PDB file of C-alpha atoms in Angstrom:
ATOM      1  CA  MET A   1     -22.864  -6.846 -13.478  1.00  0.00           C
ATOM      2  CA  THR A   2     -19.943  -6.904 -15.876  1.00  0.00           C
ATOM      3  CA  PRO A   3     -16.531  -8.234 -14.748  1.00  0.00           C
ATOM      4  CA  ASN A   4     -15.211  -4.671 -14.666  1.00  0.00           C
ATOM      5  CA  HIS A   5     -18.084  -3.593 -12.404  1.00  0.00           C
ATOM      6  CA  LYS A   6     -17.275  -6.441 -10.027  1.00  0.00           C
ATOM      7  CA  GLY A   7     -13.581  -5.613 -10.180  1.00  0.00           C
ATOM      8  CA  ALA A   8     -14.290  -1.978  -9.335  1.00  0.00           C
ATOM      9  CA  LEU A   9     -16.371  -3.022  -6.318  1.00  0.00           C
ATOM     10  CA  PHE A  10     -13.666  -5.414  -5.130  1.00  0.00           C
ATOM     11  CA  MET A  11     -11.054  -2.667  -5.449  1.00  0.00           C
ATOM     12  CA  MET A  12     -13.177  -0.125  -3.572  1.00  0.00           C
ATOM     13  CA  GLY A  13     -13.822  -2.694  -0.861  1.00  0.00           C
ATOM     14  CA  ALA A  14     -10.112  -3.460  -0.614  1.00  0.00           C
ATOM     15  CA  MET A  15      -9.228   0.221  -0.266  1.00  0.00           C
ATOM     16  CA  ALA A  16     -11.876   0.645   2.424  1.00  0.00           C
ATOM     17  CA  ALA A  17     -10.489  -2.386   4.279  1.00  0.00           C
ATOM     18  CA  PHE A  18      -6.906  -1.112   4.161  1.00  0.00           C
ATOM     19  CA  THR A  19      -7.986   2.309   5.431  1.00  0.00           C
ATOM     20  CA  PHE A  20     -10.043   0.826   8.281  1.00  0.00           C
ATOM     21  CA  ASN A  21      -7.001  -1.288   9.164  1.00  0.00           C
ATOM     22  CA  ASP A  22      -4.821   1.833   9.261  1.00  0.00           C
ATOM     23  CA  THR A  23      -7.379   3.560  11.476  1.00  0.00           C
ATOM     24  CA  LEU A  24      -7.430   0.715  14.003  1.00  0.00           C
ATOM     25  CA  VAL A  25      -3.628   0.504  14.059  1.00  0.00           C
ATOM     26  CA  LYS A  26      -3.291   4.274  14.530  1.00  0.00           C
ATOM     27  CA  ALA A  27      -5.777   4.139  17.415  1.00  0.00           C
ATOM     28  CA  VAL A  28      -3.871   1.324  19.141  1.00  0.00           C
ATOM     29  CA  GLY A  29      -0.562   3.041  18.411  1.00  0.00           C
ATOM     30  CA  GLU A  30      -1.378   5.724  20.938  1.00  0.00           C
ATOM     31  CA  ALA A  31      -0.742   3.184  23.699  1.00  0.00           C
ATOM     32  CA  LEU A  32       1.418   0.369  22.253  1.00  0.00           C
ATOM     33  CA  PRO A  33       4.925   0.476  20.743  1.00  0.00           C
ATOM     34  CA  LEU A  34       5.180  -0.157  17.008  1.00  0.00           C
ATOM     35  CA  SER A  35       7.101  -3.430  17.320  1.00  0.00           C
ATOM     36  CA  GLN A  36       4.398  -4.879  19.554  1.00  0.00           C
ATOM     37  CA  ILE A  37       1.719  -3.880  17.042  1.00  0.00           C
ATOM     38  CA  LEU A  38       3.690  -5.408  14.161  1.00  0.00           C
ATOM     39  CA  VAL A  39       4.127  -8.697  15.995  1.00  0.00           C
ATOM     40  CA  LEU A  40       0.607  -9.060  17.412  1.00  0.00           C
ATOM     41  CA  ARG A  41      -1.230  -7.961  14.272  1.00  0.00           C
ATOM     42  CA  GLY A  42       1.302  -9.680  12.029  1.00  0.00           C
ATOM     43  CA  ALA A  43       0.965 -13.027  13.788  1.00  0.00           C
ATOM     44  CA  MET A  44      -2.823 -13.005  13.558  1.00  0.00           C
ATOM     45  CA  ALA A  45      -2.887 -11.741   9.972  1.00  0.00           C
ATOM     46  CA  SER A  46      -0.211 -14.188   8.811  1.00  0.00           C
ATOM     47  CA  LEU A  47      -2.035 -17.177  10.271  1.00  0.00           C
ATOM     48  CA  LEU A  48      -5.317 -16.082   8.705  1.00  0.00           C
ATOM     49  CA  ILE A  49      -3.742 -15.497   5.286  1.00  0.00           C
ATOM     50  CA  TYR A  50      -1.816 -18.789   5.435  1.00  0.00           C
ATOM     51  CA  ALA A  51      -4.932 -20.737   6.443  1.00  0.00           C
ATOM     52  CA  PHE A  52      -6.929 -19.210   3.604  1.00  0.00           C
ATOM     53  CA  ALA A  53      -4.178 -19.882   1.077  1.00  0.00           C
ATOM     54  CA  ARG A  54      -3.966 -23.535   2.185  1.00  0.00           C
ATOM     55  CA  TYR A  55      -7.743 -23.862   1.974  1.00  0.00           C
ATOM     56  CA  GLN A  56      -7.662 -22.342  -1.505  1.00  0.00           C
ATOM     57  CA  GLY A  57      -4.786 -24.588  -2.559  1.00  0.00           C
ATOM     58  CA  SER A  58      -2.912 -21.615  -3.981  1.00  0.00           C
ATOM     59  CA  LEU A  59       0.442 -22.135  -2.249  1.00  0.00           C
ATOM     60  CA  ARG A  60       3.291 -23.225  -4.489  1.00  0.00           C
ATOM     61  CA  PHE A  61       6.952 -22.841  -3.611  1.00  0.00           C
ATOM     62  CA  ARG A  62       8.627 -24.448  -6.603  1.00  0.00           C
ATOM     63  CA  LEU A  63       9.855 -21.283  -8.190  1.00  0.00           C
ATOM     64  CA  SER A  64      12.842 -20.442 -10.342  1.00  0.00           C
ATOM     65  CA  ARG A  65      15.939 -18.910  -8.788  1.00  0.00           C
ATOM     66  CA  ARG A  66      15.130 -15.618 -10.500  1.00  0.00           C
ATOM     67  CA  ASP A  67      11.594 -15.573  -9.084  1.00  0.00           C
ATOM     68  CA  TRP A  68      12.852 -16.440  -5.600  1.00  0.00           C
ATOM     69  CA  GLY A  69      15.242 -13.494  -5.803  1.00  0.00           C
ATOM     70  CA  LEU A  70      12.396 -11.175  -6.795  1.00  0.00           C
ATOM     71  CA  VAL A  71      10.140 -12.585  -4.068  1.00  0.00           C
ATOM     72  CA  GLY A  72      12.897 -12.034  -1.516  1.00  0.00           C
ATOM     73  CA  LEU A  73      13.397  -8.456  -2.691  1.00  0.00           C
ATOM     74  CA  ARG A  74       9.658  -7.884  -2.536  1.00  0.00           C
ATOM     75  CA  CYS A  75       9.473  -9.231   1.027  1.00  0.00           C
ATOM     76  CA  LEU A  76      12.293  -6.930   2.159  1.00  0.00           C
ATOM     77  CA  ALA A  77      10.560  -3.975   0.532  1.00  0.00           C
ATOM     78  CA  GLU A  78       7.240  -4.983   2.131  1.00  0.00           C
ATOM     79  CA  GLY A  79       8.769  -5.137   5.592  1.00  0.00           C
ATOM     80  CA  GLY A  80      10.483  -1.777   5.175  1.00  0.00           C
ATOM     81  CA  ALA A  81       7.380  -0.171   3.705  1.00  0.00           C
ATOM     82  CA  THR A  82       5.175  -1.389   6.561  1.00  0.00           C
ATOM     83  CA  PHE A  83       7.568  -0.124   9.228  1.00  0.00           C
ATOM     84  CA  LEU A  84       8.037   3.254   7.534  1.00  0.00           C
ATOM     85  CA  PHE A  85       4.357   3.706   6.748  1.00  0.00           C
ATOM     86  CA  LEU A  86       3.183   2.884  10.266  1.00  0.00           C
ATOM     87  CA  THR A  87       5.879   5.106  11.782  1.00  0.00           C
ATOM     88  CA  ALA A  88       4.622   7.983   9.640  1.00  0.00           C
ATOM     89  CA  LEU A  89       1.006   7.057  10.381  1.00  0.00           C
ATOM     90  CA  MET A  90       1.581   7.513  14.118  1.00  0.00           C
ATOM     91  CA  ARG A  91       2.878  11.049  13.494  1.00  0.00           C
ATOM     92  CA  MET A  92       0.698  12.324  10.622  1.00  0.00           C
ATOM     93  CA  PRO A  93      -3.040  12.641   9.996  1.00  0.00           C
ATOM     94  CA  ILE A  94      -4.230   9.532   8.188  1.00  0.00           C
ATOM     95  CA  ALA A  95      -5.534  11.539   5.218  1.00  0.00           C
ATOM     96  CA  ASN A  96      -2.159  13.237   4.712  1.00  0.00           C
ATOM     97  CA  ILE A  97      -0.117  10.052   4.528  1.00  0.00           C
ATOM     98  CA  THR A  98      -2.773   8.380   2.395  1.00  0.00           C
ATOM     99  CA  ALA A  99      -2.546  11.307  -0.011  1.00  0.00           C
ATOM    100  CA  VAL A 100       1.231  10.888  -0.216  1.00  0.00           C
ATOM    101  CA  LEU A 101       0.781   7.199  -1.051  1.00  0.00           C
ATOM    102  CA  GLN A 102      -1.330   8.161  -4.052  1.00  0.00           C
ATOM    103  CA  MET A 103       2.012   8.957  -5.698  1.00  0.00           C
ATOM    104  CA  LEU A 104       2.551   5.242  -6.318  1.00  0.00           C
ATOM    105  CA  PRO A 105       1.262   5.031  -9.926  1.00  0.00           C
ATOM    106  CA  LEU A 106       3.583   7.923 -10.752  1.00  0.00           C
ATOM    107  CA  THR A 107       6.664   6.587  -8.955  1.00  0.00           C
ATOM    108  CA  VAL A 108       6.159   3.091 -10.394  1.00  0.00           C
ATOM    109  CA  THR A 109       5.914   4.551 -13.908  1.00  0.00           C
ATOM    110  CA  LEU A 110       9.052   6.616 -13.342  1.00  0.00           C
ATOM    111  CA  GLY A 111      10.897   3.673 -11.796  1.00  0.00           C
ATOM    112  CA  ALA A 112       9.989   1.396 -14.702  1.00  0.00           C
ATOM    113  CA  ALA A 113      11.314   4.012 -17.119  1.00  0.00           C
ATOM    114  CA  LEU A 114      14.596   4.472 -15.245  1.00  0.00           C
ATOM    115  CA  LEU A 115      15.297   0.842 -14.356  1.00  0.00           C
ATOM    116  CA  PHE A 116      13.687  -1.137 -17.170  1.00  0.00           C
ATOM    117  CA  GLN A 117      13.788   1.435 -19.994  1.00  0.00           C
ATOM    118  CA  GLU A 118      10.032   1.215 -20.412  1.00  0.00           C
ATOM    119  CA  PRO A 119       8.857   4.003 -22.737  1.00  0.00           C
ATOM    120  CA  VAL A 120       7.271   7.014 -21.048  1.00  0.00           C
ATOM    121  CA  GLY A 121       5.981   9.809 -23.248  1.00  0.00           C
ATOM    122  CA  TRP A 122       6.260  13.481 -22.500  1.00  0.00           C
ATOM    123  CA  ARG A 123       2.635  13.682 -21.357  1.00  0.00           C
ATOM    124  CA  ARG A 124       3.187  11.151 -18.609  1.00  0.00           C
ATOM    125  CA  MET A 125       6.450  12.809 -17.624  1.00  0.00           C
ATOM    126  CA  VAL A 126       4.583  16.105 -17.221  1.00  0.00           C
ATOM    127  CA  ALA A 127       1.953  14.280 -15.144  1.00  0.00           C
ATOM    128  CA  ILE A 128       4.708  12.869 -12.930  1.00  0.00           C
ATOM    129  CA  LEU A 129       6.151  16.354 -12.394  1.00  0.00           C
ATOM    130  CA  VAL A 130       2.680  17.709 -11.552  1.00  0.00           C
ATOM    131  CA  GLY A 131       2.206  14.851  -9.096  1.00  0.00           C
ATOM    132  CA  PHE A 132       5.506  15.607  -7.383  1.00  0.00           C
ATOM    133  CA  CYS A 133       4.466  19.261  -7.072  1.00  0.00           C
ATOM    134  CA  GLY A 134       1.263  18.082  -5.408  1.00  0.00           C
ATOM    135  CA  MET A 135       3.260  15.880  -3.073  1.00  0.00           C
ATOM    136  CA  LEU A 136       5.401  18.871  -2.024  1.00  0.00           C
ATOM    137  CA  MET A 137       2.211  20.787  -1.247  1.00  0.00           C
ATOM    138  CA  ILE A 138       1.227  17.982   1.131  1.00  0.00           C
ATOM    139  CA  VAL A 139       4.520  17.437   2.977  1.00  0.00           C
ATOM    140  CA  ARG A 140       5.667  21.093   2.730  1.00  0.00           C
ATOM    141  CA  PRO A 141       9.394  20.996   3.566  1.00  0.00           C
ATOM    142  CA  GLY A 142      10.476  23.940   5.694  1.00  0.00           C
ATOM    143  CA  PRO A 143      13.770  25.859   5.766  1.00  0.00           C
ATOM    144  CA  GLY A 144      15.391  22.935   7.584  1.00  0.00           C
ATOM    145  CA  GLY A 145      14.136  20.324   5.138  1.00  0.00           C
ATOM    146  CA  PHE A 146      11.435  17.698   5.488  1.00  0.00           C
ATOM    147  CA  GLU A 147       9.790  16.931   8.816  1.00  0.00           C
ATOM    148  CA  PRO A 148      10.693  13.461  10.194  1.00  0.00           C
ATOM    149  CA  ALA A 149       7.155  12.165   9.616  1.00  0.00           C
ATOM    150  CA  SER A 150       7.297  13.303   5.983  1.00  0.00           C
ATOM    151  CA  VAL A 151      10.656  11.575   5.527  1.00  0.00           C
ATOM    152  CA  TYR A 152       9.145   8.315   6.768  1.00  0.00           C
ATOM    153  CA  ALA A 153       6.166   8.720   4.434  1.00  0.00           C
ATOM    154  CA  LEU A 154       8.356   9.407   1.385  1.00  0.00           C
ATOM    155  CA  ALA A 155      10.645   6.496   2.259  1.00  0.00           C
ATOM    156  CA  ALA A 156       7.555   4.277   2.515  1.00  0.00           C
ATOM    157  CA  VAL A 157       6.568   5.344  -1.019  1.00  0.00           C
ATOM    158  CA  ALA A 158      10.066   4.417  -2.221  1.00  0.00           C
ATOM    159  CA  CYS A 159       9.829   0.969  -0.609  1.00  0.00           C
ATOM    160  CA  VAL A 160       6.355   0.293  -2.008  1.00  0.00           C
ATOM    161  CA  THR A 161       7.584   1.390  -5.436  1.00  0.00           C
ATOM    162  CA  LEU A 162      10.427  -1.129  -5.194  1.00  0.00           C
ATOM    163  CA  ARG A 163       7.929  -3.763  -4.061  1.00  0.00           C
ATOM    164  CA  ASP A 164       5.623  -3.139  -7.018  1.00  0.00           C
ATOM    165  CA  LEU A 165       8.465  -3.021  -9.537  1.00  0.00           C
ATOM    166  CA  SER A 166       9.825  -6.353  -8.307  1.00  0.00           C
ATOM    167  CA  THR A 167       6.315  -7.814  -8.532  1.00  0.00           C
ATOM    168  CA  ARG A 168       6.043  -6.700 -12.158  1.00  0.00           C
ATOM    169  CA  ARG A 169       9.228  -8.618 -13.032  1.00  0.00           C
ATOM    170  CA  MET A 170       8.011 -11.923 -11.596  1.00  0.00           C
ATOM    171  CA  SER A 171       6.967 -14.627 -14.037  1.00  0.00           C
ATOM    172  CA  ALA A 172       3.275 -15.371 -14.476  1.00  0.00           C
ATOM    173  CA  ASN A 173       3.493 -18.764 -12.748  1.00  0.00           C
ATOM    174  CA  VAL A 174       4.188 -17.248  -9.306  1.00  0.00           C
ATOM    175  CA  PRO A 175       0.888 -17.530  -7.361  1.00  0.00           C
ATOM    176  CA  SER A 176      -0.387 -14.263  -5.903  1.00  0.00           C
ATOM    177  CA  MET A 177      -1.315 -15.858  -2.581  1.00  0.00           C
ATOM    178  CA  THR A 178       2.154 -17.384  -2.209  1.00  0.00           C
ATOM    179  CA  VAL A 179       3.648 -13.906  -2.539  1.00  0.00           C
ATOM    180  CA  THR A 180       1.069 -12.510  -0.103  1.00  0.00           C
ATOM    181  CA  VAL A 181       1.772 -15.186   2.522  1.00  0.00           C
ATOM    182  CA  LEU A 182       5.533 -14.704   2.320  1.00  0.00           C
ATOM    183  CA  ALA A 183       5.166 -10.919   2.475  1.00  0.00           C
ATOM    184  CA  SER A 184       2.952 -11.167   5.552  1.00  0.00           C
ATOM    185  CA  PHE A 185       5.436 -13.410   7.353  1.00  0.00           C
ATOM    186  CA  SER A 186       8.285 -11.094   6.368  1.00  0.00           C
ATOM    187  CA  VAL A 187       6.491  -8.180   8.049  1.00  0.00           C
ATOM    188  CA  LEU A 188       6.026 -10.359  11.135  1.00  0.00           C
ATOM    189  CA  GLY A 189       9.733 -11.195  11.107  1.00  0.00           C
ATOM    190  CA  PHE A 190      10.582  -7.506  10.778  1.00  0.00           C
ATOM    191  CA  GLY A 191       8.422  -6.769  13.831  1.00  0.00           C
ATOM    192  CA  ILE A 192      10.091  -9.536  15.860  1.00  0.00           C
ATOM    193  CA  GLY A 193      13.527  -8.139  15.010  1.00  0.00           C
ATOM    194  CA  TYR A 194      12.469  -4.604  15.874  1.00  0.00           C
ATOM    195  CA  SER A 195      11.040  -5.751  19.216  1.00  0.00           C
ATOM    196  CA  PHE A 196      14.578  -6.303  20.525  1.00  0.00           C
ATOM    197  CA  PHE A 197      14.987  -2.526  20.478  1.00  0.00           C
ATOM    198  CA  GLN A 198      11.684  -1.613  22.166  1.00  0.00           C
ATOM    199  CA  ASP A 199      10.116  -2.446  25.504  1.00  0.00           C
ATOM    200  CA  TRP A 200       6.652  -3.971  25.324  1.00  0.00           C
ATOM    201  CA  VAL A 201       3.783  -2.927  27.570  1.00  0.00           C
ATOM    202  CA  PRO A 202       0.775  -4.817  28.960  1.00  0.00           C
ATOM    203  CA  VAL A 203      -2.067  -5.193  26.453  1.00  0.00           C
ATOM    204  CA  SER A 204      -5.713  -4.761  27.360  1.00  0.00           C
ATOM    205  CA  THR A 205      -8.529  -6.918  26.037  1.00  0.00           C
ATOM    206  CA  GLY A 206      -9.836  -3.996  24.014  1.00  0.00           C
ATOM    207  CA  GLN A 207      -6.470  -3.457  22.351  1.00  0.00           C
ATOM    208  CA  VAL A 208      -6.217  -7.136  21.448  1.00  0.00           C
ATOM    209  CA  GLY A 209      -9.694  -6.888  19.974  1.00  0.00           C
ATOM    210  CA  LEU A 210      -8.718  -3.890  17.846  1.00  0.00           C
ATOM    211  CA  LEU A 211      -5.603  -5.670  16.576  1.00  0.00           C
ATOM    212  CA  ALA A 212      -7.603  -8.827  15.834  1.00  0.00           C
ATOM    213  CA  GLY A 213     -10.079  -6.704  13.918  1.00  0.00           C
ATOM    214  CA  ALA A 214      -7.197  -5.100  12.000  1.00  0.00           C
ATOM    215  CA  ALA A 215      -5.820  -8.553  11.134  1.00  0.00           C
ATOM    216  CA  CYS A 216      -9.187  -9.727   9.805  1.00  0.00           C
ATOM    217  CA  ILE A 217      -9.753  -6.510   7.878  1.00  0.00           C
ATOM    218  CA  ILE A 218      -6.322  -6.581   6.239  1.00  0.00           C
ATOM    219  CA  LEU A 219      -7.061 -10.130   5.051  1.00  0.00           C
ATOM    220  CA  LEU A 220     -10.202  -8.789   3.382  1.00  0.00           C
ATOM    221  CA  GLY A 221      -8.097  -6.038   1.828  1.00  0.00           C
ATOM    222  CA  TYR A 222      -5.609  -8.500   0.359  1.00  0.00           C
ATOM    223  CA  LEU A 223      -8.386 -10.726  -0.974  1.00  0.00           C
ATOM    224  CA  GLY A 224     -10.282  -7.794  -2.465  1.00  0.00           C
ATOM    225  CA  SER A 225      -7.226  -6.412  -4.244  1.00  0.00           C
ATOM    226  CA  VAL A 226      -6.307  -9.833  -5.682  1.00  0.00           C
ATOM    227  CA  MET A 227      -9.865 -10.564  -6.809  1.00  0.00           C
ATOM    228  CA  ALA A 228     -10.191  -7.098  -8.352  1.00  0.00           C
ATOM    229  CA  MET A 229      -7.199  -7.731 -10.610  1.00  0.00           C
ATOM    230  CA  ARG A 230      -8.387 -11.205 -11.565  1.00  0.00           C
ATOM    231  CA  VAL A 231     -11.992 -10.263 -12.319  1.00  0.00           C
ATOM    232  CA  GLY A 232     -11.649  -6.936 -14.143  1.00  0.00           C
ATOM    233  CA  ASP A 233      -9.262  -5.261 -16.550  1.00  0.00           C
ATOM    234  CA  VAL A 234      -6.303  -3.731 -14.741  1.00  0.00           C
ATOM    235  CA  ALA A 235      -6.636  -0.439 -16.647  1.00  0.00           C
ATOM    236  CA  VAL A 236     -10.281  -0.117 -15.610  1.00  0.00           C
ATOM    237  CA  VAL A 237      -9.969  -1.319 -12.014  1.00  0.00           C
ATOM    238  CA  SER A 238      -6.734   0.433 -10.944  1.00  0.00           C
ATOM    239  CA  PRO A 239      -8.149   4.002 -10.770  1.00  0.00           C
ATOM    240  CA  PHE A 240     -10.552   2.890  -8.038  1.00  0.00           C
ATOM    241  CA  ARG A 241      -7.538   2.653  -5.708  1.00  0.00           C
ATOM    242  CA  TYR A 242      -7.987   6.371  -5.157  1.00  0.00           C
ATOM    243  CA  THR A 243     -11.221   5.759  -3.231  1.00  0.00           C
ATOM    244  CA  GLY A 244      -8.938   4.964  -0.304  1.00  0.00           C
ATOM    245  CA  LEU A 245      -8.263   8.688   0.022  1.00  0.00           C
ATOM    246  CA  LEU A 246     -11.977   9.368   0.493  1.00  0.00           C
ATOM    247  CA  TRP A 247     -12.124   6.788   3.275  1.00  0.00           C
ATOM    248  CA  ALA A 248      -9.030   8.321   4.877  1.00  0.00           C
ATOM    249  CA  LEU A 249     -10.633  11.770   4.864  1.00  0.00           C
ATOM    250  CA  ILE A 250     -13.859  10.441   6.418  1.00  0.00           C
ATOM    251  CA  LEU A 251     -12.247   8.215   9.060  1.00  0.00           C
ATOM    252  CA  GLY A 252      -9.583  10.781   9.940  1.00  0.00           C
ATOM    253  CA  TRP A 253     -12.304  13.311  10.662  1.00  0.00           C
ATOM    254  CA  LEU A 254     -14.690  10.944  12.481  1.00  0.00           C
ATOM    255  CA  VAL A 255     -12.140   9.068  14.602  1.00  0.00           C
ATOM    256  CA  PHE A 256      -9.294  11.528  15.173  1.00  0.00           C
ATOM    257  CA  GLY A 257     -10.908  14.900  14.434  1.00  0.00           C
ATOM    258  CA  ASP A 258      -8.371  15.635  11.684  1.00  0.00           C
ATOM    259  CA  TRP A 259      -9.220  17.447   8.476  1.00  0.00           C
ATOM    260  CA  PRO A 260      -6.526  18.542   5.992  1.00  0.00           C
ATOM    261  CA  ASP A 261      -6.054  22.231   5.312  1.00  0.00           C
ATOM    262  CA  GLN A 262      -6.750  23.745   1.911  1.00  0.00           C
ATOM    263  CA  LEU A 263      -3.171  23.464   0.640  1.00  0.00           C
ATOM    264  CA  THR A 264      -3.026  19.766   1.514  1.00  0.00           C
ATOM    265  CA  LEU A 265      -6.337  19.139  -0.247  1.00  0.00           C
ATOM    266  CA  MET A 266      -5.089  20.993  -3.323  1.00  0.00           C
ATOM    267  CA  GLY A 267      -1.908  18.923  -3.322  1.00  0.00           C
ATOM    268  CA  ALA A 268      -3.883  15.692  -2.959  1.00  0.00           C
ATOM    269  CA  THR A 269      -6.082  16.732  -5.867  1.00  0.00           C
ATOM    270  CA  LEU A 270      -3.020  17.295  -8.063  1.00  0.00           C
ATOM    271  CA  VAL A 271      -1.547  13.928  -7.106  1.00  0.00           C
ATOM    272  CA  VAL A 272      -4.785  12.059  -7.814  1.00  0.00           C
ATOM    273  CA  ALA A 273      -5.359  13.898 -11.102  1.00  0.00           C
ATOM    274  CA  ALA A 274      -1.800  13.171 -12.253  1.00  0.00           C
ATOM    275  CA  GLY A 275      -2.129   9.519 -11.266  1.00  0.00           C
ATOM    276  CA  LEU A 276      -5.433   9.115 -13.088  1.00  0.00           C
ATOM    277  CA  PHE A 277      -3.981  10.730 -16.203  1.00  0.00           C
ATOM    278  CA  THR A 278      -0.968   8.403 -16.057  1.00  0.00           C
ATOM    279  CA  LEU A 279      -3.227   5.362 -15.800  1.00  0.00           C
ATOM    280  CA  TYR A 280      -5.307   6.684 -18.709  1.00  0.00           C
ATOM    281  CA  ARG A 281      -2.226   7.154 -20.906  1.00  0.00           C
ATOM    282  CA  GLU A 282      -0.989   3.650 -20.061  1.00  0.00           C
ATOM    283  CA  ARG A 283      -4.373   2.268 -21.063  1.00  0.00           C
ATOM    284  CA  GLN A 284      -4.239   4.199 -24.337  1.00  0.00           C
ATOM    285  CA  GLN A 285      -0.730   2.893 -24.998  1.00  0.00           C
ATOM    286  CA  VAL A 286      -1.832  -0.702 -24.463  1.00  0.00           C
ATOM    287  CA  ARG A 287      -4.755  -0.219 -26.817  1.00  0.00           C
ATOM    288  CA  GLY A 288      -2.515   1.397 -29.403  1.00  0.00           C
TER     289      GLY A 288
END
């Protein structure tokens, strides 16, 4: 197998892991408050990620002031994105919110153009507009505006966009696992803070097992996504992120009995097509 083949497999595995994690969390969320889920899953996931990073010897905290500022911004965005995404996940079919998240390559490209003056040609701008049209077909604002769940989903996209843009500005000597560990603990801290505003409920053994499984699976997702970027070319590996939508469709139907309607599927298709075209144009620009 070539490095790109391995990278593609790692990326597909990572997307499957993240979607299975979302499925387990959504299932537990029917009985437990969100803050309790964030704390219990976050504590287990953070310890697992920290232990692996120590074993790998990839933790390094001697960073420049500029990098620490970007890491701090990324951690805040990660905490906000997790809260907003999970809030939307509890209220929307998993395939719908996953389809909305496929906007990320488009929003990151647009954000880089607006904030960092990175060049974006007219073809990619058209693709971004097409993607936003697809997104509107998914969330479908009514006469009174967006539904609350859609607002949470769109806000989650904004936070993840900020997270990815801050990551792009970090220097190359910031270890990926250091960023991952700090982000995981920031989400845990966000859950602890939020728990002061929610009452917790007794947890069954089965629910603890589901959350432990989610913590282990999300570790596999983080590892797969990091290894995918290190093994293969980013331009080749990145499009395989969209396989997460296939997993969301399958698991949403099998576990929750949800299947998107035709308009949602059409919107998701537009978003994915626009994202793939944007990634293709970026690859062509790098080659040129």
